[in-house]
Coordinates of C-alpha atoms in Angstrom, one line a residue:
Chain X
M1 CA 57.8 32.7 -68.0
N2 CA 54.1 32.0 -67.2
I3 CA 53.0 33.0 -63.7
S4 CA 49.7 32.7 -61.9
L5 CA 49.0 34.6 -58.7
S6 CA 46.2 36.0 -56.6
I7 CA 46.0 39.7 -56.1
N8 CA 43.2 41.1 -53.9
T9 CA 41.5 37.7 -54.2
K10 CA 41.5 37.9 -58.0
T11 CA 43.6 35.4 -60.0
Y12 CA 45.9 36.8 -62.7
E13 CA 47.9 34.9 -65.3
R14 CA 50.7 36.5 -67.3
D15 CA 53.8 35.8 -69.3
V16 CA 56.6 37.9 -67.8
E17 CA 60.3 38.4 -68.2
P18 CA 62.2 37.2 -65.1
R19 CA 63.8 40.5 -64.5
L20 CA 60.5 42.3 -64.2
L21 CA 60.2 43.7 -60.7
L22 CA 57.0 42.8 -58.8
S23 CA 56.3 46.6 -58.3
D24 CA 56.5 47.2 -62.1
F25 CA 54.4 44.1 -62.8
L26 CA 51.6 45.5 -60.5
R27 CA 51.7 48.9 -62.1
H28 CA 52.6 48.3 -65.7
E29 CA 51.2 44.9 -66.5
L30 CA 48.1 45.0 -64.3
G31 CA 47.4 48.7 -64.0
L32 CA 47.3 48.5 -60.2
T33 CA 49.0 51.9 -59.8
G34 CA 48.1 52.3 -56.2
T35 CA 51.4 50.7 -55.3
H36 CA 53.9 53.5 -55.7
V37 CA 57.6 53.3 -56.6
G38 CA 60.0 55.6 -54.9
C39 CA 63.5 54.5 -54.7
E40 CA 63.7 51.0 -56.1
Q41 CA 66.4 50.1 -53.6
G42 CA 64.4 49.1 -50.6
V43 CA 64.7 52.3 -48.6
C44 CA 61.5 54.3 -48.9
G45 CA 58.8 51.7 -48.4
A46 CA 56.3 53.3 -50.9
C47 CA 56.0 50.0 -52.8
T48 CA 55.1 47.9 -49.7
V49 CA 52.4 45.2 -50.4
L50 CA 51.2 42.2 -48.5
F51 CA 52.9 39.0 -49.7
D52 CA 51.1 36.0 -48.2
G53 CA 49.9 38.4 -45.5
E54 CA 53.2 40.0 -44.6
P55 CA 54.4 43.4 -45.7
V56 CA 57.3 43.3 -48.1
R57 CA 59.0 45.6 -50.6
S58 CA 57.6 44.8 -54.0
C59 CA 60.6 46.6 -55.6
L60 CA 62.9 44.0 -54.1
M61 CA 61.1 41.0 -55.6
F62 CA 60.7 39.7 -59.1
A63 CA 57.2 39.1 -60.4
V64 CA 58.2 35.5 -61.1
Q65 CA 58.7 35.0 -57.4
A66 CA 55.1 35.7 -56.8
N67 CA 54.0 32.7 -58.9
G68 CA 51.5 30.8 -56.8
H69 CA 51.4 33.3 -54.0
E70 CA 48.7 35.6 -52.6
L71 CA 49.2 39.4 -52.6
T72 CA 47.2 42.3 -51.3
T73 CA 47.7 45.8 -52.6
V74 CA 46.2 49.1 -51.5
E75 CA 43.4 48.6 -54.0
G76 CA 42.3 45.5 -52.0
L77 CA 42.0 47.2 -48.6
A78 CA 38.5 48.7 -48.8
E79 CA 35.4 46.7 -49.3
S80 CA 34.3 48.8 -52.3
Q81 CA 35.1 52.0 -54.1
A82 CA 32.7 53.8 -51.9
D83 CA 34.3 52.6 -48.6
L84 CA 37.5 53.2 -46.8
H85 CA 39.4 50.6 -44.7
P86 CA 39.4 51.6 -41.0
I87 CA 43.1 52.4 -41.4
Q88 CA 42.4 54.6 -44.4
Q89 CA 39.6 56.3 -42.5
A90 CA 42.0 57.0 -39.6
F91 CA 44.5 58.5 -42.0
W92 CA 41.7 60.7 -43.3
E93 CA 40.6 61.8 -39.9
A94 CA 44.0 62.5 -38.5
H95 CA 45.3 64.1 -41.7
G96 CA 48.0 61.5 -41.8
L97 CA 49.2 62.6 -45.3
Q98 CA 49.9 65.6 -47.4
C99 CA 50.9 64.6 -51.0
G100 CA 49.9 61.0 -50.5
F101 CA 52.8 59.4 -52.4
C102 CA 54.0 57.4 -49.4
T103 CA 50.5 56.6 -48.1
P104 CA 49.9 53.2 -49.8
G105 CA 53.1 51.9 -48.4
F106 CA 52.2 53.1 -44.9
L107 CA 48.8 51.5 -45.1
M108 CA 50.1 48.1 -46.3
T109 CA 52.8 48.1 -43.6
L110 CA 50.2 48.9 -40.9
V111 CA 47.5 46.3 -41.8
P112 CA 49.1 43.4 -39.8
F113 CA 50.6 45.8 -37.2
V114 CA 47.2 47.3 -36.3
A115 CA 45.6 43.8 -36.3
A116 CA 48.2 42.6 -33.8
H117 CA 48.3 45.7 -31.6
P118 CA 45.0 46.8 -30.1
N119 CA 46.6 49.6 -28.1
P120 CA 50.0 50.4 -29.6
T121 CA 52.4 52.7 -27.8
E122 CA 54.0 55.6 -29.8
A123 CA 57.4 53.8 -29.6
E124 CA 55.8 50.7 -31.1
I125 CA 54.2 52.6 -33.9
R126 CA 57.4 54.5 -34.7
E127 CA 59.3 51.2 -34.9
A128 CA 56.6 49.7 -37.1
I129 CA 56.7 52.6 -39.6
S130 CA 60.5 53.0 -39.4
G131 CA 60.8 51.5 -42.9
N132 CA 58.5 54.0 -44.6
L133 CA 59.6 57.5 -45.5
C134 CA 57.2 60.4 -45.6
R135 CA 58.8 63.7 -46.8
C136 CA 55.8 65.9 -46.1
T137 CA 54.2 65.5 -42.7
G138 CA 56.9 64.6 -40.2
Y139 CA 55.1 61.5 -39.0
Q140 CA 53.2 63.0 -36.0
H141 CA 49.8 62.8 -37.7
I142 CA 50.6 59.4 -39.1
V143 CA 51.3 58.2 -35.5
Q144 CA 48.0 59.6 -34.4
A145 CA 46.3 58.0 -37.4
V146 CA 47.6 54.6 -36.3
Q147 CA 46.3 55.1 -32.7
I148 CA 42.9 56.0 -34.1
A149 CA 43.1 53.0 -36.5
A150 CA 43.8 50.6 -33.7
Q151 CA 40.7 51.9 -31.8
K152 CA 38.6 51.4 -34.9
V153 CA 39.8 48.0 -35.8
H154 CA 39.5 46.7 -32.2
G155 CA 36.2 48.3 -31.6
G156 CA 37.3 50.9 -29.1
A157 CA 35.7 53.9 -30.8
Chain A
M1 CA 67.4 51.3 -62.1
K2 CA 66.1 48.0 -63.6
P3 CA 68.0 44.8 -63.4
A4 CA 69.9 43.4 -66.4
P5 CA 68.3 40.3 -68.0
F6 CA 69.1 37.0 -66.4
E7 CA 67.9 33.4 -66.6
Y8 CA 65.7 32.4 -63.7
V9 CA 65.9 28.9 -62.2
A10 CA 63.5 27.9 -59.4
P11 CA 64.6 24.5 -58.1
D12 CA 62.1 22.6 -55.9
S13 CA 64.7 20.5 -54.1
L14 CA 68.1 21.0 -52.5
D15 CA 69.6 18.5 -55.0
G16 CA 68.1 20.6 -57.8
A17 CA 69.5 23.8 -56.4
L18 CA 73.0 22.2 -55.9
A19 CA 72.9 20.8 -59.5
A20 CA 72.0 24.3 -60.8
M21 CA 74.9 25.8 -58.8
Q22 CA 77.2 23.2 -60.3
Q23 CA 75.9 23.8 -63.8
H24 CA 76.1 27.6 -63.7
G25 CA 78.9 28.1 -61.2
F26 CA 80.5 31.5 -61.3
D27 CA 77.8 33.0 -63.5
A28 CA 75.0 32.1 -61.0
K29 CA 73.8 33.9 -57.9
P30 CA 71.6 32.1 -55.4
L31 CA 68.5 34.3 -54.5
A32 CA 67.6 34.1 -50.8
G33 CA 65.6 37.0 -49.4
G34 CA 66.9 39.3 -52.0
Q35 CA 67.0 42.3 -49.7
S36 CA 70.7 43.0 -50.5
L37 CA 71.0 41.2 -53.9
V38 CA 68.0 42.8 -55.6
P39 CA 69.0 46.4 -54.8
V40 CA 72.5 45.8 -56.2
M41 CA 70.9 44.2 -59.3
N42 CA 68.6 47.3 -59.6
F43 CA 71.8 49.4 -59.5
R44 CA 73.4 47.0 -62.0
L45 CA 76.3 46.6 -59.6
A46 CA 75.5 42.9 -59.9
Q47 CA 74.5 41.3 -63.2
P48 CA 74.4 37.6 -62.6
G49 CA 73.6 35.6 -65.7
V50 CA 71.5 33.1 -63.8
L51 CA 69.5 33.6 -60.7
I52 CA 68.8 30.4 -58.7
D53 CA 65.8 31.1 -56.5
L54 CA 66.0 29.2 -53.2
N55 CA 62.6 30.3 -52.0
G56 CA 60.9 27.1 -53.3
V57 CA 63.5 24.7 -51.9
P58 CA 62.0 22.8 -49.0
G59 CA 64.0 21.9 -45.9
L60 CA 66.0 25.0 -45.5
D61 CA 63.8 26.8 -43.1
G62 CA 64.1 24.8 -39.9
I63 CA 65.2 25.8 -36.4
W64 CA 66.1 22.9 -34.2
Q65 CA 68.3 22.1 -31.1
T66 CA 70.6 19.1 -30.8
S67 CA 71.2 17.2 -27.6
D68 CA 74.4 19.2 -26.9
G69 CA 72.4 22.4 -26.8
T70 CA 73.5 23.6 -30.2
L71 CA 70.9 25.6 -32.1
H72 CA 70.7 24.8 -35.8
F73 CA 69.2 27.1 -38.5
G74 CA 68.4 26.4 -42.1
S75 CA 69.9 29.1 -44.2
M76 CA 66.5 30.3 -45.5
V77 CA 65.0 31.1 -42.0
R78 CA 63.6 34.6 -42.3
Q79 CA 65.0 37.2 -39.9
S80 CA 61.4 38.1 -38.7
R81 CA 61.0 34.5 -37.6
L82 CA 64.3 34.5 -35.7
E83 CA 63.0 37.6 -34.0
R84 CA 60.0 35.7 -32.7
D85 CA 61.5 32.3 -32.1
P86 CA 61.3 31.2 -28.5
L87 CA 64.4 28.9 -28.8
V88 CA 66.4 31.9 -30.0
A89 CA 65.2 34.1 -27.2
Q90 CA 65.9 31.5 -24.6
H91 CA 69.3 30.1 -25.7
Q92 CA 70.9 32.9 -27.9
P93 CA 69.9 36.2 -26.4
L94 CA 72.7 38.0 -28.3
L95 CA 71.1 37.0 -31.6
A96 CA 67.7 38.1 -30.3
E97 CA 69.1 41.4 -29.1
A98 CA 70.7 42.2 -32.5
L99 CA 67.8 41.3 -34.8
P100 CA 65.6 44.4 -34.3
H101 CA 68.6 46.5 -35.4
I102 CA 68.5 44.9 -38.9
A103 CA 66.8 47.3 -41.2
H104 CA 63.0 47.4 -40.9
P105 CA 60.2 45.0 -40.3
Q106 CA 59.4 44.6 -44.1
I107 CA 63.0 43.8 -44.8
R108 CA 63.2 41.2 -42.0
N109 CA 60.1 39.6 -43.4
R110 CA 62.0 38.6 -46.5
G111 CA 65.7 38.7 -45.4
T112 CA 67.2 35.4 -44.4
F113 CA 69.8 34.3 -41.9
G114 CA 72.0 32.6 -44.5
G115 CA 71.6 35.3 -47.1
S116 CA 72.9 38.0 -44.7
L117 CA 75.9 35.8 -43.7
A118 CA 76.8 35.1 -47.4
H119 CA 76.4 38.7 -48.4
A120 CA 79.2 39.5 -46.0
D121 CA 78.6 43.1 -45.5
P122 CA 81.0 44.2 -42.7
A123 CA 78.4 46.6 -41.4
A124 CA 75.7 43.9 -41.1
E125 CA 74.7 42.5 -37.7
L126 CA 74.3 38.7 -38.4
P127 CA 77.9 38.0 -39.5
L128 CA 79.1 39.8 -36.4
I129 CA 76.8 37.8 -34.1
C130 CA 77.8 34.5 -35.7
V131 CA 81.5 35.3 -35.2
A132 CA 80.9 36.4 -31.6
L133 CA 79.0 33.2 -30.8
N134 CA 81.6 30.9 -32.3
G135 CA 79.0 30.0 -34.9
R136 CA 79.7 27.4 -37.7
I137 CA 78.4 27.5 -41.2
K138 CA 77.6 24.5 -43.4
L139 CA 78.4 24.7 -47.1
Q140 CA 77.2 22.1 -49.5
S141 CA 77.8 21.3 -53.2
T142 CA 77.0 18.3 -55.4
T143 CA 80.4 16.9 -54.4
G144 CA 80.0 17.1 -50.6
E145 CA 79.6 19.3 -47.6
R146 CA 81.9 21.0 -45.1
W147 CA 81.6 23.0 -42.0
I148 CA 83.6 26.2 -41.5
A149 CA 83.9 28.5 -38.4
A150 CA 82.1 31.8 -39.0
R151 CA 85.3 33.6 -38.2
D152 CA 87.2 31.8 -41.0
F153 CA 84.3 32.2 -43.4
Y154 CA 84.9 36.0 -43.8
T155 CA 88.0 36.7 -45.9
S156 CA 87.6 40.3 -47.1
L157 CA 85.0 43.0 -48.0
F158 CA 81.9 41.2 -49.2
T159 CA 84.0 38.2 -49.7
T160 CA 83.7 34.8 -48.1
D161 CA 85.4 31.3 -48.4
I162 CA 82.3 30.0 -50.3
G163 CA 83.1 28.3 -53.6
D164 CA 81.3 29.1 -56.9
E165 CA 79.3 25.9 -56.7
E166 CA 78.6 25.8 -53.0
L167 CA 75.5 26.9 -51.2
L168 CA 75.3 28.0 -47.6
V169 CA 72.7 25.7 -46.2
E170 CA 72.9 25.7 -42.4
I171 CA 74.1 27.7 -39.4
A172 CA 75.0 26.2 -36.0
L173 CA 75.4 28.2 -32.8
P174 CA 76.8 26.3 -29.8
P175 CA 75.3 26.8 -26.4
L176 CA 76.7 29.6 -24.2
P177 CA 78.9 28.2 -21.3
A178 CA 77.5 28.6 -17.8
G179 CA 78.1 32.0 -16.3
T180 CA 78.1 33.7 -19.7
G181 CA 76.5 37.1 -20.4
T182 CA 76.2 38.8 -23.8
A183 CA 75.3 42.2 -25.1
F184 CA 75.0 43.9 -28.4
T185 CA 74.9 47.6 -29.0
E186 CA 75.3 49.8 -32.0
M187 CA 75.1 53.5 -33.1
A188 CA 73.2 54.3 -36.3
R189 CA 72.1 57.7 -37.5
R190 CA 68.5 56.5 -37.7
H191 CA 67.1 53.3 -36.4
G192 CA 67.4 50.6 -39.1
D193 CA 70.2 52.3 -41.0
Y194 CA 73.6 50.7 -41.3
A195 CA 75.4 51.4 -38.0
L196 CA 78.4 53.7 -37.8
S197 CA 79.8 51.4 -35.2
G198 CA 78.6 48.4 -33.2
V199 CA 80.0 45.7 -30.9
A200 CA 79.0 42.4 -29.5
A201 CA 80.4 41.3 -26.1
V202 CA 80.4 37.8 -24.8
V203 CA 81.9 37.3 -21.3
T204 CA 82.0 34.3 -18.9
V205 CA 82.6 34.6 -15.2
D206 CA 83.3 31.9 -12.6
G207 CA 81.5 31.5 -9.3
S208 CA 83.5 34.2 -7.6
G209 CA 82.8 36.7 -10.3
V210 CA 86.2 36.6 -12.0
C211 CA 86.2 36.7 -15.8
T212 CA 87.3 33.4 -17.4
A213 CA 86.7 34.2 -21.1
A214 CA 85.8 37.2 -23.2
R215 CA 85.1 38.0 -26.8
L216 CA 84.6 41.4 -28.5
V217 CA 83.6 41.7 -32.1
Y218 CA 83.0 44.9 -34.1
L219 CA 80.9 45.8 -37.1
N220 CA 81.7 48.4 -39.7
A221 CA 85.3 48.4 -38.3
G222 CA 87.2 46.8 -41.1
E223 CA 86.8 44.5 -44.1
V224 CA 85.3 41.7 -42.0
P225 CA 83.7 41.3 -38.5
M226 CA 86.7 42.5 -36.4
V227 CA 87.6 40.4 -33.4
A228 CA 89.5 42.3 -30.7
E229 CA 91.4 39.3 -29.3
Q230 CA 94.1 41.0 -27.3
A231 CA 91.8 43.5 -25.8
A232 CA 89.3 40.9 -24.7
Q233 CA 92.2 38.9 -23.1
M234 CA 92.8 41.8 -20.8
L235 CA 89.5 41.0 -19.1
V236 CA 90.4 37.4 -18.3
G237 CA 91.5 36.8 -14.7
E238 CA 90.0 40.2 -13.7
R239 CA 87.0 41.2 -11.7
P240 CA 84.7 43.5 -13.8
S241 CA 85.3 47.2 -13.0
E242 CA 84.9 50.5 -14.8
E243 CA 88.7 50.8 -15.0
I244 CA 89.2 47.5 -16.8
W245 CA 86.3 48.1 -19.1
L246 CA 87.9 51.5 -20.1
E247 CA 91.3 50.0 -20.6
T248 CA 89.9 47.2 -22.7
A249 CA 87.8 49.6 -24.8
V250 CA 90.7 51.9 -25.5
A251 CA 92.9 49.0 -26.5
A252 CA 90.3 47.5 -28.8
S253 CA 89.3 50.7 -30.4
Q254 CA 92.9 51.9 -30.9
N255 CA 94.7 48.7 -31.9
E256 CA 92.4 46.1 -33.2
I257 CA 89.9 47.7 -35.5
D258 CA 90.4 49.5 -38.7
P259 CA 87.4 51.7 -39.5
R260 CA 87.3 53.8 -42.6
G261 CA 86.1 57.3 -42.6
D262 CA 83.1 58.1 -44.9
I263 CA 80.6 60.9 -45.5
H264 CA 78.8 60.2 -42.2
A265 CA 81.8 59.8 -39.8
T266 CA 85.5 60.0 -39.7
A267 CA 87.6 57.0 -38.8
D268 CA 88.5 58.7 -35.5
Y269 CA 84.9 59.3 -34.7
K270 CA 84.1 55.6 -35.4
R271 CA 87.0 54.6 -33.1
H272 CA 85.5 56.9 -30.4
L273 CA 82.1 55.3 -30.9
A274 CA 83.6 51.8 -30.7
K275 CA 85.3 52.7 -27.4
V276 CA 82.1 54.1 -25.8
L277 CA 80.0 51.2 -27.1
T278 CA 82.5 48.7 -25.8
I279 CA 82.2 50.1 -22.3
R280 CA 78.4 50.0 -22.5
A281 CA 78.4 46.4 -23.9
L282 CA 80.8 45.1 -21.3
K283 CA 78.9 46.7 -18.5
Q284 CA 75.7 45.0 -19.7
A285 CA 77.3 41.7 -20.5
F286 CA 78.9 41.3 -17.1
A287 CA 75.6 42.3 -15.4
R288 CA 73.9 39.6 -17.3
A289 CA 76.7 37.1 -16.6
G290 CA 76.2 37.6 -12.9
N291 CA 72.6 36.3 -13.1

C-alpha cells in the first residue's frame, strides 16, 4: 500500500506492507533509528513519537495508519546537528540518562508536557513520565531534567 | 513479535465500515485505538485476516448531551479527550475520576472509549464505569441498530454480545439522579498497571440522608465487571455509617465477586483489597452525595 506522510517536516512516500509497524517503518525503511524499540507491546515507551503533535507508541500503530499524518521523531527536535533542543540540553545538564536507550521516548513524551507546564510539580512530572521505563537511573535525574527543561522553555533561566 | 499478515481496509464512512464488517464478518477485526489489539497481534495471540481501520471514519468522535441530560459519546472518542472534556467533568465525575488510572498518557492519546468497552478486559476501568453508571451501548450493522445495557453487553472473559458484523458506535450515560455521589478507587502495583482490585460506588441519598439506591461494581474480580447487588442493597434504607460500610464490604467481597489468584496476588488477597477499597469508595461516595 502506498503511503505519504510528513516526518520532521519532510515528506516521505513509500510502498509498505499493512502489517509493518510504524516503529519498524521509521527505523528500517527510513533509517530514522533515533526511535528505539524496546518491548513491542506498549509497555516501555522507548518508541514514543509525536503523531499529529501528541505522544503515541509507534510500536502500537501500523505505518499505513500514518498515511497523511504529521510525525515528529527525536531527529526532528533540535534545530540542527550542532544544536540541542532545550529538553535535550536539560537532560544533558541534569545527567538524565545513563545508557540512553530510553531517552528518545522520554524526550518525545515530554515535548508537549513541558510546553504546557511552565512550572511542573514533581508529582505532575512523575505522572507524565509514568509510561516510560528507564532501567538505569531511577528517574530522579530525569525529574530534575524536566524541571530544568521547563525553565528553559518558558524563559525562567 | 511482529503481526501476521492481514488485509487492511480503511473505510472513509460509517456505511463503508459497516459494509466491510458485513463482507468480512468473523475474519475481520475493527481497529480503533489499537492499544490492546496491536499488542495481541504483535504476540500473534490475534491474527485477524482483515483489519478494518475506524480511524478515518467521520462522525464517531462526538460528545453531546441530549435534553434529558444523557451524555452521548461516539465510540472513537479518545480517552485523553474524555479526560479533558468539561461535560464529562461536570456530569459524570465517576468517569472523570477513573480515566487517569487507565495506563499512561501516550496510551490514552490513542485508546478509545468504544475500543476499551469492546475489548472487554475484566480488569479495565471503562467497562466497569459504564456498568456502574447504567450505561447503554449502541451496536450497528448493515441490517440495523440496537441498544444494549452495558451490564448485558458483557457475557464472559473478553467476550461481549456483539455480533460478527456489528460495530460498537455509541455510548450513552444517563444523568445521575439528584442526591447521588460516586467514587472510584483501585489498587495497582504501579500507577497505570492493571489494577489488582478496584471498585466503583454509586449511591443516592434522600433529603434526610437516608440511602435510597446503591450500586457497587468491581474490576478484576471475575470474568466480567462484577455487580454486587445484594451487598449494595444492604445500604438502602440505612444512614451511612462505618458499621454498614464494613458489613456491605464484607458481604460484597466474600459473596459476590470471584477473583482469581495470579502471580501478583492470591484470590484471598484480592478479596481483602476489594473489601478495603469498598469501604473507602463508600465513604467518599456518601460524602459527595451529601453535597
